[in-house]
XYZ file of C-alpha atoms in Angstrom:
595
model
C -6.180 2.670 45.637
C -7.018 2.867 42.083
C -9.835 2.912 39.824
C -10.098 -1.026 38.833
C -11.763 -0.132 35.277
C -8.219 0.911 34.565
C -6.007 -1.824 35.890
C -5.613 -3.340 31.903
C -4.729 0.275 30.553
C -2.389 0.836 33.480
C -0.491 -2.451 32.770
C -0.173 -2.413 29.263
C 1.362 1.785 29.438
C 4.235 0.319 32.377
C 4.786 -2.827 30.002
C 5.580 -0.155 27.813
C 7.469 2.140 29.765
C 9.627 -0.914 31.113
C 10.524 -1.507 27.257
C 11.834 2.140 27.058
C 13.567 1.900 30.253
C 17.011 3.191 30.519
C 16.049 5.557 27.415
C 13.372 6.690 29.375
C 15.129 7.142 32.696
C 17.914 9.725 30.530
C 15.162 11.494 28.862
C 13.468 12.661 32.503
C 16.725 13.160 35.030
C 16.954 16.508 34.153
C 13.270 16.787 35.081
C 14.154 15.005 38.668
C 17.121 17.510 38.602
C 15.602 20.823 38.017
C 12.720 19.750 40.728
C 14.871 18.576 43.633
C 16.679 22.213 42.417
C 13.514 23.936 42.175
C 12.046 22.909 45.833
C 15.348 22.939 47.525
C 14.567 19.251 48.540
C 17.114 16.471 49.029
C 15.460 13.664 47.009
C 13.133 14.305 43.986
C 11.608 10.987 42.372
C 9.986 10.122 39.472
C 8.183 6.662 40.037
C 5.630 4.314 38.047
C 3.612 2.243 40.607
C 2.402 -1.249 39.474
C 0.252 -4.248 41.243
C 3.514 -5.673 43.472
C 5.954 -3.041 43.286
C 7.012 0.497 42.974
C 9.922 1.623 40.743
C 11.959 4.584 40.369
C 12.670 5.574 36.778
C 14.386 8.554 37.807
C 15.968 9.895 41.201
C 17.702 12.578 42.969
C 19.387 11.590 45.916
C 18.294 8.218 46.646
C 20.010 4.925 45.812
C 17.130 2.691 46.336
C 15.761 1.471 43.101
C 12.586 0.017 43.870
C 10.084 -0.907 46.907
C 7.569 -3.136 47.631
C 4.227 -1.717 46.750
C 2.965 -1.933 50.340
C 5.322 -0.013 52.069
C 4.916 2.667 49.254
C 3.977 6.249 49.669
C 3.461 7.436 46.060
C 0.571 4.549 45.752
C -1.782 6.809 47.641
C -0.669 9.585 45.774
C -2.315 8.038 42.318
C -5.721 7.434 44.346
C -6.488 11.361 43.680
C -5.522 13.982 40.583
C -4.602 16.288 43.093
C -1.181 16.913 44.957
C -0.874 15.031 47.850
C 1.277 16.404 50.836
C 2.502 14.479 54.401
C 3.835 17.942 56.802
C 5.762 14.971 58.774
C 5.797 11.340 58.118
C 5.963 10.515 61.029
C 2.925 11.923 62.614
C 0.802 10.044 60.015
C 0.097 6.771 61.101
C -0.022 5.325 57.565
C 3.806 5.932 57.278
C 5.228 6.355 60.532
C 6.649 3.046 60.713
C 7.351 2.937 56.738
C 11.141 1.875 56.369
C 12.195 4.961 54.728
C 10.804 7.092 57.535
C 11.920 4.902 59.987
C 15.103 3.672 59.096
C 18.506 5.132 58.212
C 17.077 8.057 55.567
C 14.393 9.315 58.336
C 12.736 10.889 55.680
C 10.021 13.468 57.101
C 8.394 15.590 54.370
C 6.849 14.181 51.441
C 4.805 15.743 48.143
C 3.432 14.003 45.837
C 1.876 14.859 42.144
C 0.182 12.115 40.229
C 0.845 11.102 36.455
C -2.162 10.781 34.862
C -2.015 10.339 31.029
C -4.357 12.378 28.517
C -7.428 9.357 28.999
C -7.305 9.634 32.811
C -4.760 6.269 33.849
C -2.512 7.065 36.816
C 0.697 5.679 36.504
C 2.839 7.190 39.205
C 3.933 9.985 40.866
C 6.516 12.942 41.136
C 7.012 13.380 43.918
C 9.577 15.531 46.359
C 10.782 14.490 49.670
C 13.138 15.915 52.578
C 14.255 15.326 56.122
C 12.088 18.370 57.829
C 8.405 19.023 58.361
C 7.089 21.298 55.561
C 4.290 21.992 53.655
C 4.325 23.793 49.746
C 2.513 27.222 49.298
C -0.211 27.295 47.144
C 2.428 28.605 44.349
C 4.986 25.666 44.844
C 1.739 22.917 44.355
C 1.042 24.603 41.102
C 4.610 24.233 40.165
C 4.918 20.616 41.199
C 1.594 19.778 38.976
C 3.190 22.259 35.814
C 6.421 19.590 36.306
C 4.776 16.796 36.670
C 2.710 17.170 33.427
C 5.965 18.048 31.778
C 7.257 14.533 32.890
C 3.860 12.715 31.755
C 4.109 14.736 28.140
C 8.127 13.599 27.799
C 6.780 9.886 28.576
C 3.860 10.001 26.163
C 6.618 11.501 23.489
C 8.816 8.554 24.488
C 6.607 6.245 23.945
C 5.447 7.536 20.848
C 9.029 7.679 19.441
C 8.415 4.286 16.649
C 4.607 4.726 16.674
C 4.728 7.238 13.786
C 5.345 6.512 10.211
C 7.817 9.590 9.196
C 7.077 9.906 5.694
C 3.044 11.108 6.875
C 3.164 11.367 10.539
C 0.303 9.195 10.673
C 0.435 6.840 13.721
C 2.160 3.317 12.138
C 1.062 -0.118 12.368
C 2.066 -0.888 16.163
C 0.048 2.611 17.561
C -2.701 0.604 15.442
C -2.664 -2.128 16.858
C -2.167 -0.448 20.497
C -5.398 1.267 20.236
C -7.427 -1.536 19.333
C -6.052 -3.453 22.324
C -6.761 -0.330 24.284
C -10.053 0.026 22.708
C -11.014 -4.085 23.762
C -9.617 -3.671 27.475
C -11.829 -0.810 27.638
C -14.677 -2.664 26.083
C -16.519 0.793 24.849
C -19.123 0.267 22.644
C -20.532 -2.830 21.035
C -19.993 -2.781 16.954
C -17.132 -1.781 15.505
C -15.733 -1.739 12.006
C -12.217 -1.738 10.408
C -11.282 -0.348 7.236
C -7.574 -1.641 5.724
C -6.709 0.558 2.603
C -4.571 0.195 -0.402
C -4.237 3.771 -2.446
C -1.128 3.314 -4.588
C -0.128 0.476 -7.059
C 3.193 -1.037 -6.037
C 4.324 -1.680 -9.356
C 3.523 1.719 -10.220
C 5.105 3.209 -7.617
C 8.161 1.589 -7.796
C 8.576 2.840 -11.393
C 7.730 6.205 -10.593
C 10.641 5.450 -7.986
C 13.217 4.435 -10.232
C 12.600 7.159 -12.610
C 12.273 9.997 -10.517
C 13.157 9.302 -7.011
C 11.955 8.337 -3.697
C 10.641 12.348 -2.770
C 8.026 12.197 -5.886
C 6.853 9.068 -4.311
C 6.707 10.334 -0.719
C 4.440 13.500 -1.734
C 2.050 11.067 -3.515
C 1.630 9.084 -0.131
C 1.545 12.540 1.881
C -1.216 13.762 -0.545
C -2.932 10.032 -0.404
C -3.027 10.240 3.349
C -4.291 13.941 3.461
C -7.152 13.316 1.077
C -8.249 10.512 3.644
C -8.347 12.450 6.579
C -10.185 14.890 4.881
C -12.980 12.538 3.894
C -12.899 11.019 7.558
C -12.500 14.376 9.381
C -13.319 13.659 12.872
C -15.342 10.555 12.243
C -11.840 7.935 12.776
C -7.878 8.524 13.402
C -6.037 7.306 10.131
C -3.197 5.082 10.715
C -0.418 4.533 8.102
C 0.446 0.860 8.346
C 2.285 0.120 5.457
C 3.986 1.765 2.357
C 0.611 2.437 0.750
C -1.715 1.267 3.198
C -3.755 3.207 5.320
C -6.321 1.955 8.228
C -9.000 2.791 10.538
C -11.679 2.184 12.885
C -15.273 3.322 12.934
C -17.585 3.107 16.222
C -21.395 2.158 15.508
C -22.050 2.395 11.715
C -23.973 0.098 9.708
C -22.903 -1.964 6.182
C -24.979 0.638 4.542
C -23.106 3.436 6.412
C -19.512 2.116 6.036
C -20.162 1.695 2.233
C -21.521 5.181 1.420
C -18.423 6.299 3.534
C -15.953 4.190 1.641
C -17.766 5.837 -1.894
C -17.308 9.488 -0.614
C -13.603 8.126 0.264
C -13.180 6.048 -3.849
C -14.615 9.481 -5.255
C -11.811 11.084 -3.609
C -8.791 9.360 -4.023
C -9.521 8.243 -8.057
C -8.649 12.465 -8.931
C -5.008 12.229 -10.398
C -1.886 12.785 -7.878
C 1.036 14.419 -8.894
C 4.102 12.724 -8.958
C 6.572 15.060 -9.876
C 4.847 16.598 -13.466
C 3.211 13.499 -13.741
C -0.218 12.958 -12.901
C -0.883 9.569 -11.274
C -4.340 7.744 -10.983
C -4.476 5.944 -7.662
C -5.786 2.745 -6.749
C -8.780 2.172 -4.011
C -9.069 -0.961 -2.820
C -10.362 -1.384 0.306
C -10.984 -4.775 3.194
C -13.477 -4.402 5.750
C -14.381 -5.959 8.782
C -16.742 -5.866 11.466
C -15.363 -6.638 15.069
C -16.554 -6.562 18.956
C -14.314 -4.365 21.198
C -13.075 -8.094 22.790
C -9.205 -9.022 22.548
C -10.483 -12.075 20.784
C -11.269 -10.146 18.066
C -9.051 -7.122 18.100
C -5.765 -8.969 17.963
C -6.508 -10.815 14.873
C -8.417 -7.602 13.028
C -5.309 -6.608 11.179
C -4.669 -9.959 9.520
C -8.349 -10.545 8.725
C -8.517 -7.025 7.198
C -5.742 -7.691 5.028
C -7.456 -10.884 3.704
C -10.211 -8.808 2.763
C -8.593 -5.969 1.056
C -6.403 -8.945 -0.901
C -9.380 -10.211 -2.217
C -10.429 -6.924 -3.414
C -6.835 -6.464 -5.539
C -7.249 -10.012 -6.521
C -10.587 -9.301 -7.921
C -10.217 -5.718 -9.027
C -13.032 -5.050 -6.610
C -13.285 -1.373 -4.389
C -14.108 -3.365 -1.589
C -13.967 -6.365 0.156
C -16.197 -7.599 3.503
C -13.956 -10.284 5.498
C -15.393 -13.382 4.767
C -15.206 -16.388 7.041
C -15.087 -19.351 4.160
C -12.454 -17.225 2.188
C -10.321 -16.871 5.180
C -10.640 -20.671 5.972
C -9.532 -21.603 2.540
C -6.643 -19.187 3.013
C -5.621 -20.973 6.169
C -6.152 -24.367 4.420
C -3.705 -23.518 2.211
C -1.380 -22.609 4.420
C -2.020 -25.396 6.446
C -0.826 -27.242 3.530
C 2.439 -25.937 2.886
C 3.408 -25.978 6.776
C 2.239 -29.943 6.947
C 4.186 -30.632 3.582
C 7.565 -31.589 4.705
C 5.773 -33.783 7.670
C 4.051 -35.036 5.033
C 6.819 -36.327 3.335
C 8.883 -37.583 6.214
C 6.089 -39.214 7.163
C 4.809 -40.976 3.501
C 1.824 -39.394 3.365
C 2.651 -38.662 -0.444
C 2.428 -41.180 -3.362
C 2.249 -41.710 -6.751
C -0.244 -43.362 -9.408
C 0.658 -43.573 -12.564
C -1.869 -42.739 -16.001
C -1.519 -44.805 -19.124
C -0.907 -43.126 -22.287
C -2.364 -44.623 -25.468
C -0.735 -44.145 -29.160
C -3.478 -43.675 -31.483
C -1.739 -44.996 -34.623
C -1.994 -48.674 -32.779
C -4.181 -48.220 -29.281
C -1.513 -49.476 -27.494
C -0.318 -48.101 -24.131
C 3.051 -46.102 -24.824
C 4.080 -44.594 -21.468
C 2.424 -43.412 -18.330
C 2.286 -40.236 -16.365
C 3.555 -39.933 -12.806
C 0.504 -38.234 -10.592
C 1.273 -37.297 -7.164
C -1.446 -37.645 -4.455
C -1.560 -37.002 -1.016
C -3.798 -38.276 1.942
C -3.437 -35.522 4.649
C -4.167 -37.413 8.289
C -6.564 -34.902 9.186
C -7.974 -33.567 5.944
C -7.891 -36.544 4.080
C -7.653 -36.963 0.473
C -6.624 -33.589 -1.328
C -6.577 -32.513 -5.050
C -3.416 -32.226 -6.656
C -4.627 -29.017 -8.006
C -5.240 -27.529 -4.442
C -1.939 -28.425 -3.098
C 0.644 -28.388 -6.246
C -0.166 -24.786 -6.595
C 0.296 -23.831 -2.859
C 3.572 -25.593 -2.644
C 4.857 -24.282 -5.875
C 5.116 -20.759 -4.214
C 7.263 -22.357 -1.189
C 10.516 -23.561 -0.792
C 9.246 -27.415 -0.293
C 8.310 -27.776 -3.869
C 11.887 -28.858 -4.923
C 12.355 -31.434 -2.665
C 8.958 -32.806 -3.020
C 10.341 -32.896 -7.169
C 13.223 -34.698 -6.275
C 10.645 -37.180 -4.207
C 8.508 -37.754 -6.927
C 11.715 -37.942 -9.445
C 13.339 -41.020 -7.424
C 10.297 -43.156 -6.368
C 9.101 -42.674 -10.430
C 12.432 -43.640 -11.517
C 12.552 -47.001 -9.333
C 8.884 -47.824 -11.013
C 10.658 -47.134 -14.178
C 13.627 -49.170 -13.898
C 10.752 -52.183 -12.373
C 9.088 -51.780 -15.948
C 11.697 -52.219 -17.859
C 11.984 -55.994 -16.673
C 8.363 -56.810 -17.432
C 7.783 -54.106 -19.684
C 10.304 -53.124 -21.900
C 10.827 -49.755 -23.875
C 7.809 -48.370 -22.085
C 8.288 -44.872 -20.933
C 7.636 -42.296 -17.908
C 6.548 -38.668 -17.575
C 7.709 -36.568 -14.484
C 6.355 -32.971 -13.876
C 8.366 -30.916 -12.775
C 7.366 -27.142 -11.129
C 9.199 -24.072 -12.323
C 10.559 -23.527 -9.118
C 12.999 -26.595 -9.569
C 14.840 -24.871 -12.120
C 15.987 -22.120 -10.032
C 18.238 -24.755 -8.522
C 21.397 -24.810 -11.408
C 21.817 -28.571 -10.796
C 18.942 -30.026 -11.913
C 19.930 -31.612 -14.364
C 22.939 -33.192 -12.486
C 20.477 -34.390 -10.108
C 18.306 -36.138 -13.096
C 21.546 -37.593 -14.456
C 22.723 -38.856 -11.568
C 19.302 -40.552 -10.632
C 19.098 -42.154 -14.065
C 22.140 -43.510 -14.020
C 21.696 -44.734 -10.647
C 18.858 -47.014 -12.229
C 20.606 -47.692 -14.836
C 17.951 -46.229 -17.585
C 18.671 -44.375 -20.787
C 17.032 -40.862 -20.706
C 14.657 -41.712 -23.804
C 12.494 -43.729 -21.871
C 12.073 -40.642 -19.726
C 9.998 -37.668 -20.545
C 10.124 -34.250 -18.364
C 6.861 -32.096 -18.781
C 6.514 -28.676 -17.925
C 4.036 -25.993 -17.902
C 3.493 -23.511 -20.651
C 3.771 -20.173 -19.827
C 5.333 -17.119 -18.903
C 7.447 -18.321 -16.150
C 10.147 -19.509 -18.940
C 10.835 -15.387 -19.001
C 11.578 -15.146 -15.101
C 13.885 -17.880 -14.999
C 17.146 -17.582 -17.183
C 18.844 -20.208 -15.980
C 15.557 -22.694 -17.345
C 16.726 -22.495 -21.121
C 19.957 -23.782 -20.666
C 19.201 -26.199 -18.307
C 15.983 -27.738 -20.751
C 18.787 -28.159 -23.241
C 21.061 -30.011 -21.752
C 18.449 -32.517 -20.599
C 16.927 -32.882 -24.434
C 20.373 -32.656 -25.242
C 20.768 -36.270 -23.137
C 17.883 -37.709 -24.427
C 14.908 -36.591 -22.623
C 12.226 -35.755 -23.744
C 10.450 -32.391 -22.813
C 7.191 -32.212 -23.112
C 5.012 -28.863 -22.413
C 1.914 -29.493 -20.697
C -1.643 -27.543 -20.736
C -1.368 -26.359 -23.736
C -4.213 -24.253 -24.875
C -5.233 -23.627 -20.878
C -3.454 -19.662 -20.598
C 0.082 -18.419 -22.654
C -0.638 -20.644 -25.436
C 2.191 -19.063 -27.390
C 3.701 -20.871 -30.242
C 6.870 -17.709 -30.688
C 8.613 -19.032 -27.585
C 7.838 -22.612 -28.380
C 10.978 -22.180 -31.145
C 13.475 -21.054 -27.788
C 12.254 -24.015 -26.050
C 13.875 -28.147 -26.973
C 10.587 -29.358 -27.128
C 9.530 -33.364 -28.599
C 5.998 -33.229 -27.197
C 2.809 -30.543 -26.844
C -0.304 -31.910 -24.122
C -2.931 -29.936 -25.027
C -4.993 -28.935 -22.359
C -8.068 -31.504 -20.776
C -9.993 -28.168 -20.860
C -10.219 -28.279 -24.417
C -10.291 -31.812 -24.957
C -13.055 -32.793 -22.356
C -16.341 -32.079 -24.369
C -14.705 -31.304 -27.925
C -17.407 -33.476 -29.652
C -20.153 -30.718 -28.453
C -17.996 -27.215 -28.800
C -17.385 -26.272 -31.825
C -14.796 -23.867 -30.556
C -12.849 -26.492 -29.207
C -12.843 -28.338 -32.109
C -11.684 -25.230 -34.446
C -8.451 -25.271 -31.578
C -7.699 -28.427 -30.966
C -7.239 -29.342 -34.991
C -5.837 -25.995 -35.106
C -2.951 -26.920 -32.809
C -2.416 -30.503 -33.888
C -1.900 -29.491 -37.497
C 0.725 -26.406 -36.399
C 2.342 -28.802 -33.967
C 2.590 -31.381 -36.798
C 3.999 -28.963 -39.190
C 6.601 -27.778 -36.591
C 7.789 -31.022 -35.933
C 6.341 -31.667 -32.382
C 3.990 -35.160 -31.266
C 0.842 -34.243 -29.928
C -0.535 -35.664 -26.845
C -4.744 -34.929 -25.813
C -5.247 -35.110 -22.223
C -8.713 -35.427 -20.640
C -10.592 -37.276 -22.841
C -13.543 -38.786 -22.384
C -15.734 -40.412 -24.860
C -15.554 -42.395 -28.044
C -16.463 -39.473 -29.981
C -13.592 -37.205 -28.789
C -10.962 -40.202 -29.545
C -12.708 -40.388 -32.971
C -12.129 -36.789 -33.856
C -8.452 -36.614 -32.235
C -7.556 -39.573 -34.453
C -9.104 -37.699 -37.626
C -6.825 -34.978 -36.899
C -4.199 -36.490 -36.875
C -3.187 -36.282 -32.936
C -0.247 -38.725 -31.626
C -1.413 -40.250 -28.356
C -4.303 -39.969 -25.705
C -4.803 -39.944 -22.128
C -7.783 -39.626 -19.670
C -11.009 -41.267 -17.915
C -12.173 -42.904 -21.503
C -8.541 -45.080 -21.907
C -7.581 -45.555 -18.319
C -7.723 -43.514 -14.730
C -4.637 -42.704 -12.780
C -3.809 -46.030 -10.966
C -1.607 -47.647 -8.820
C 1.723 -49.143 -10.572
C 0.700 -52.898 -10.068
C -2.639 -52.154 -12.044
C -0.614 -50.079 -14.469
C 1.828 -53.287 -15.425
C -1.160 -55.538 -15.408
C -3.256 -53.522 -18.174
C -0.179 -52.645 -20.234
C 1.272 -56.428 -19.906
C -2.416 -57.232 -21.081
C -2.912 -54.875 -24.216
C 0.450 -56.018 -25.249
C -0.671 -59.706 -25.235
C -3.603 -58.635 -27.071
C -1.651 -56.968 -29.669
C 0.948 -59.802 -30.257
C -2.094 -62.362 -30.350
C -3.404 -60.857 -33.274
C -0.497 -59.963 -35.027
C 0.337 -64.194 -34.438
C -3.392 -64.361 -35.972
């Protein structure tokens, strides 16, 4: 009855309608109302035919809710744009035996107006019906068309209600997202590309915010958004999809094309904006990506846009092309933090342990707790790939608490073979947002019955001291105990010695990156004595991590540095090879002193 090219359109506009429906229903009774008035007619009916069914959204003297698509009138009224009339049902074979013709309403006189939205989809009818013959003068079929694109206009403003983002007017996210499924059911064209755009700098914004109010804010967004329609003009519809994002969609350009566009667009925006009597520079970063007009592509555009555009914040960069390999390291990531807790439920974590060596005497003093992890379907994967992804999750604590108990029960092992030597743990900064840490370290120390001292807790240098309050307090307490705290990578980013005096510290690891190659850098070299001799003078030991040769164990021990750890002394290992070399050095080292 239909044009089939529009069957997708049709179904996704009555999935919407059905979502608005009752609100829908309210907004167009008066409509049904003033027609049934209008044409002196006993039933008026406003009605959205689908594939099995048609249903009445609105009536005027009818109970009946819904019919069967077969037996429905109004679906031959959506075949044409034009008003369709019956004089008398039942003269017209098509209907003559239709129940509501035939049956108790003996209905007789039916008129029928199509509602065809703005790109040409019928959806249903209004239509007028009575229980005599007539037919509508030429003046009364110009009225029913006038009413019935009143009813199609209130729909597409119903549907439209949550589709704009109030602050520009700009269609939001979801209209967004609508079009492009429109666009792929539709399948026009063959190249497409998508442009996701950031124009204000949160952190900038929210000061402005705080200091002068949400309206100053709102006029830089309004003046953001106008300044990118003006660049597009009629080239693409803008969409405002988030507080200071903008998007949009361009049919058949080239890289070349879509870049020179984007430069007009940069040129644009980077003129001040005024918030309030302050002139603001905006940002322009922007993530781009080409797509096919298929819903295999289309409903996954928005997310792959945004990992472009991040990339071009990350980087400082105007624009970003989607990239396949970025986007699969993104989702390896996050693969990583949703397989974590399976992970650990199903002991796919565990821990080796690296000997550390005192350079007074070369004997092993303590050992490091490394956590690995052998992922069933990736395999093997870096500690510094996942520990960084699951420090910004929730799992990171519990994983702590993992590592803290199996590294305590190797501890508590050691002491019966090897006696007075020691343990690192490294713990993230997201385990001190929890106030009982230190209660929980307590606890699982006295559990093993161990005295703290043989138990050393290393952090990371760092900022991240400042964003957690709580941290200070609860680092004292442990030192206070009898731990040790240790900061680790020193030298690798804060490398602040100010907030070293706030912090209990015994111990400072300066960072493999400086250590691994200090024979041939002479800026290393200038560092790493530099920070041994400081640390020295302040009181702390000094620990140099990463190291490699002879020559950079020659040069630590010149300077003066405590202890030693990496590849040249001993590789992380297993806690059975761990007691075996330490058992053996301190045979060696009792043999000679019997000597």
């Amino acid at each position: 009855m239909w044009d089939r090219s529009s069957d997708g359109d049709r179904v996704a506009l009555i999935e919407a309608l059905n979502v608005m429906d009752p609100a829908l229903g309210r907004a167009l009774d008066p409509i049904t109302e003033l027609a049934a008035f209008t044409f002196d007619v006993p039933i008026a009916l406003i009605s959205i035919v689908d594939a099995d069914s048609q249903r009445f959204i609105s009536r005027k003297g009818l109970a009946l809710e819904r019919t069967d698509r077969q037996v429905s009138i109004c679906s031959w009224a959506i075949a044409s744009d034009q008003v369709m009339q019956v004089a008398d049902l039942r003269e017209d074979p098509r209907f003559a035996c239709n129940p509501l013709v035939a049956g108790p309403e003996q209905l007789r006189f039916y008129a029928g107006a199509p509602l065809i939205t703005r790109t040409g989809v019928a959806l249903g009818t209004l239509c007028l019906m009575g229980r005599e013959p007539r037919l509508l003068s030429p003046l009364e079929v110009q009225q029913l068309q006038t009413l019935a694109r009143v009813v199609m206009a209130q729909m597409e403003l119903t549907m439209s209600l949550g589709r704009r983002e109030q602050v520009t007017g700009l269609p939001n996210r979801q209209q967004f997202q609508a079009d492009l499924d429109l666009l792929a059911r539709r399948a026009q064209g063959s190249g497409y590309t998508a442009v996701l755009l950031d124009v204000l700098d949160a952190h900038s914004a929210n000061d402005a915010g705080q200091a002068l109010g949400m309206k100053p804010v709102e006029a830089l967004l309004r003046q953001s958004s106008l300044r990118v329609q003006s660049v597009l003009q009629d080239q693409a519809q803008v969409y405002h999809v988030g507080v200071s994002r903008f998007a949009f969609f361009l049919p058949g350009q080239d890289r070349a094309q879509v870049e020179a566009l984007l430069e007009r667009l940069r040129e644009r925006m980077h003129r001040p904006l005024m918030a309030g009597s302050v002139p603001m520079s905006p940002q322009f970063h922007a993530g781009v990506c080409a797509f096919k007009p298929v819903a295999s592509e289309t409903n996954d555009l928005v997310r792959k846009c945004l990992v472009a555009m991040q990339h071009a914040v990350q980087t400082d960069a105007c624009l970003c092309w989607y990239s396949e390999e970025r986007d699969a390291r993104l989702r390896r990531r996050y693969r990583l933090a949703s397989d974590a807790s399976r992970g650990l439920a199903q002991h796919q974590f565990s821990l080796v342990y690296q000997p550390r060596f005192s350079l007074h005497d070369g004997l092993p003093v303590a050992a490091e707790a490394l956590l690995r992890w052998v992922h069933p379907m990736l395999g093997p994967v870096s500690p510094a790939e996942f520990i960084p992804v699951l420090e910004r999750t929730a799992w990171m604590p519990a994983l702590s608490r993992w590592v803290v108990d199996h590294a305590l029960t190797q501890l508590a092992l050691w002491q019966h073979t090897l006696p007075g030597f020691g343990l690192s743990v490294n713990l993230s900064p997201r385990d001190f947002d929890d106030p009982h840490l230190w209660d929980m370290l307590s606890a699982r120390l006295q559990a093993h019955g161990l005295a703290p001292s043989l138990l050393e807790v290393e952090i990371t240098e760092g900022e991240w001291l400042q964003g957690h309050p709580g941290a200070l307090p609860q680092l004292r307490s442990i030192a206070a105990a009898g731990v040790r705290i240790a900061i680790d990578d020193f030298g690798s980013g804060y490398s602040n010695f100010g907030y070293l005096s706030e912090v209990p510290i015994a111990l400072i690891k300066i960072d493999r990156s400086l250590v691994t190659g200090l024979a041939r850098s002479r800026t290393s070299r200038l560092k790493v004595e530099a920070i041994i001799k400081l640390a020295r003078q302040l009181g702390y030991r000094t620990v140099a991590e990463g190291v490699e040769s002879e020559a950079e164990l020659s040069l630590l021990r010149l300077w003066g540095c405590d202890e030693a750890q990496g590849y040249h002394l001993a590789p992380p290992m297993a806690a059975e090879a761990a007691t075996l070399l330490v058992a053996a050095c301190r045979a060696g080292a009792l043999g000679e002193d019997s000597a």
